[in-house]
Each structure stands twice: as C-alpha cells, then as structure tokens.
Short mmCIF file of C-alpha atoms in Angstrom, two decimals:
data_model
loop_
_atom_site.label_atom_id
_atom_site.label_comp_id
_atom_site.label_asym_id
_atom_site.label_seq_id
_atom_site.Cartn_x
_atom_site.Cartn_y
_atom_site.Cartn_z
CA HIS A 1 12.31 5.42 16.26
CA VAL A 2 12.74 2.14 14.40
CA GLN A 3 10.53 1.55 11.41
CA LEU A 4 10.18 -0.98 8.63
CA VAL A 5 7.62 0.23 6.12
CA GLU A 6 6.52 -2.12 3.35
CA SER A 7 4.83 -1.04 0.13
CA GLY A 8 4.11 -2.30 -3.35
CA GLY A 9 1.52 -4.94 -2.69
CA GLY A 10 -1.65 -5.28 -4.71
CA LEU A 11 -3.79 -7.45 -6.93
CA VAL A 12 -2.11 -9.23 -9.84
CA GLN A 13 -3.10 -11.98 -12.24
CA PRO A 14 -1.38 -15.37 -12.18
CA GLY A 15 1.87 -15.18 -14.09
CA GLY A 16 2.26 -11.51 -13.33
CA SER A 17 4.89 -9.60 -11.39
CA LEU A 18 5.11 -7.27 -8.41
CA THR A 19 7.94 -5.57 -6.61
CA LEU A 20 7.69 -5.01 -2.88
CA SER A 21 9.74 -2.39 -1.06
CA CYS A 22 10.76 -2.14 2.58
CA LYS A 23 12.13 1.18 3.80
CA ALA A 24 14.14 0.87 7.01
CA SER A 25 14.85 3.69 9.44
CA GLY A 26 16.02 4.17 13.00
CA PHE A 27 18.76 1.53 12.96
CA THR A 28 22.04 0.85 11.18
CA PHE A 29 20.83 -0.97 8.11
CA SER A 30 24.22 -2.47 7.18
CA TYR A 31 24.47 -4.44 10.44
CA TYR A 32 21.41 -6.53 9.76
CA TRP A 33 20.10 -9.47 7.83
CA MET A 34 16.85 -8.54 6.10
CA TYR A 35 14.06 -11.01 5.43
CA TRP A 36 10.71 -11.24 3.71
CA VAL A 37 8.15 -13.39 5.49
CA ARG A 38 4.60 -14.08 4.34
CA GLN A 39 1.42 -15.37 5.90
CA ALA A 40 -1.79 -16.37 4.19
CA PRO A 41 -5.10 -16.72 6.04
CA GLY A 42 -5.33 -20.12 7.67
CA LYS A 43 -1.77 -21.03 6.76
CA GLU A 44 1.50 -21.09 8.63
CA ARG A 45 3.88 -18.17 8.36
CA GLU A 46 6.63 -18.76 5.79
CA GLY A 47 9.96 -17.04 5.35
CA VAL A 48 10.66 -16.60 1.64
CA ALA A 49 13.90 -14.65 1.22
CA ALA A 50 16.93 -13.42 3.12
CA LEU A 51 19.61 -10.84 2.41
CA LEU A 52 22.81 -9.93 4.22
CA THR A 53 22.97 -6.18 3.65
CA ARG A 54 26.74 -6.13 4.05
CA GLY A 55 27.95 -8.23 1.16
CA GLY A 56 24.67 -9.03 -0.55
CA THR A 57 24.46 -12.74 0.25
CA THR A 58 20.95 -14.03 -0.46
CA ASP A 59 18.92 -17.14 0.24
CA TYR A 60 15.45 -18.27 -0.76
CA ALA A 61 12.79 -20.71 0.25
CA ASP A 62 12.37 -23.54 -2.22
CA SER A 63 8.81 -22.40 -2.92
CA VAL A 64 9.99 -19.14 -4.49
CA LYS A 65 13.49 -19.93 -5.73
CA GLY A 66 13.89 -18.89 -9.35
CA ARG A 67 10.82 -16.64 -9.22
CA PHE A 68 11.57 -14.14 -6.43
CA THR A 69 14.64 -11.93 -6.07
CA ILE A 70 15.62 -10.02 -2.94
CA SER A 71 17.84 -6.98 -3.39
CA GLN A 72 18.75 -3.73 -1.72
CA ASP A 73 19.53 -0.07 -2.19
CA ARG A 74 21.89 0.57 0.71
CA ALA A 75 21.98 4.30 0.04
CA LYS A 76 18.23 4.39 0.66
CA ASN A 77 18.13 1.73 3.40
CA THR A 78 15.60 -0.14 1.32
CA VAL A 79 15.11 -3.82 0.57
CA PHE A 80 13.11 -5.07 -2.39
CA LEU A 81 11.38 -8.29 -3.29
CA GLN A 82 10.90 -8.75 -7.02
CA MET A 83 8.22 -11.39 -7.56
CA ASN A 84 7.77 -12.93 -11.00
CA SER A 85 5.58 -15.75 -12.31
CA LEU A 86 3.20 -15.22 -9.43
CA LYS A 87 0.84 -18.03 -8.48
CA PRO A 88 -2.42 -17.96 -6.51
CA GLU A 89 -0.59 -19.73 -3.67
CA ASP A 90 1.67 -16.65 -3.35
CA THR A 91 -1.32 -14.73 -2.02
CA ALA A 92 -0.44 -13.54 1.47
CA MET A 93 0.48 -10.63 3.67
CA TYR A 94 4.16 -9.98 3.12
CA TYR A 95 6.27 -8.69 5.99
CA CYS A 96 9.76 -7.26 6.06
CA ALA A 97 11.89 -8.15 9.09
CA ALA A 98 15.40 -7.49 10.35
CA SER A 99 17.76 -9.61 12.41
CA THR A 100 21.28 -8.95 13.68
CA SER A 101 22.10 -12.63 13.19
CA PRO A 102 21.69 -14.99 10.26
CA LEU A 103 18.83 -17.39 10.78
CA PHE A 104 18.41 -20.98 9.74
CA ARG A 105 15.59 -21.45 7.25
CA VAL A 106 13.49 -23.20 9.88
CA GLU A 107 13.70 -20.03 11.96
CA TRP A 108 12.60 -17.64 9.24
CA ALA A 109 8.92 -17.96 10.12
CA SER A 110 9.30 -17.10 13.81
CA PRO A 111 8.73 -13.41 14.67
CA LEU A 112 10.64 -13.97 17.93
CA ARG A 113 13.87 -14.38 15.95
CA TYR A 114 13.75 -10.85 14.59
CA ASN A 115 14.78 -7.55 16.08
CA PHE A 116 12.34 -5.56 13.98
CA TRP A 117 9.19 -6.37 12.01
CA GLY A 118 7.11 -4.30 9.59
CA GLN A 119 3.35 -3.88 9.31
CA GLY A 120 3.00 -5.84 6.07
CA THR A 121 1.70 -5.33 2.56
CA GLN A 122 -0.99 -7.51 0.97
CA VAL A 123 -0.32 -9.45 -2.22
CA THR A 124 -3.27 -11.09 -3.94
CA VAL A 125 -2.80 -13.28 -7.01
CA SER A 126 -6.11 -13.97 -8.71
#
C-alpha cells in the first residue's frame, strides 16, 4: 500500500520558519525523485523543490531558492522541506510527490507526471 504522508504545516508569521515532512511507504524510496509542489487558492500549482534520493541532487524553483531546503532521511524514507524567511505568498497547500524519472521544471506542477502524490499539508503565512 503506497503512501506519502505530509505533516508539519501550520500558521506562521512572515519571516518565520516551518519544516514539512513527508513519510513514504509502500515503494522503494531510493529509486525515486521526490518533489514538493504547492497550490494556493485561485493560483496555479507550482513545483518548488526536487530531490534525487540516490545521491542527494537537489533543485529549486526560483521563487524559493535560498529560502527553502529539501533534504532526506533515507533510513526513515522521509523527505523534508525546511522553509525559512516565509512570505505571505508562500501560503498554500503543500504536497509531496514521487517520480521514477527526473522532471523538467515546467513539468513539476503536473500531477500526471508523478507516480505517487500525498494528501497535502496547509501552510499559512500571516
């Protein structure tokens, strides 16, 4: 039974920090690229960070580069998103997703490109 379970969302003031977690189960974690994708009400979905679990290669959207950090604990099949210097425009539902293939940045926002997708955790910056 494949699951991606996100946690760690909440309400934070501008300039604050949050760390999101995504616990993966039911598939071989090390074979996948892991992503964080967000969607705010009335706005287009946006991929914000990517991580190759085997090797640790990372990539970020320009909107979060320098503020967000994606990382992993391979022993726990868990991916994290450390978010610093949060802005009101970071308010969104944040989803964890997994893909067997690396995706171009323009593909990050498309759920159809992923093998697995979590239920999301809400981040509100206000």
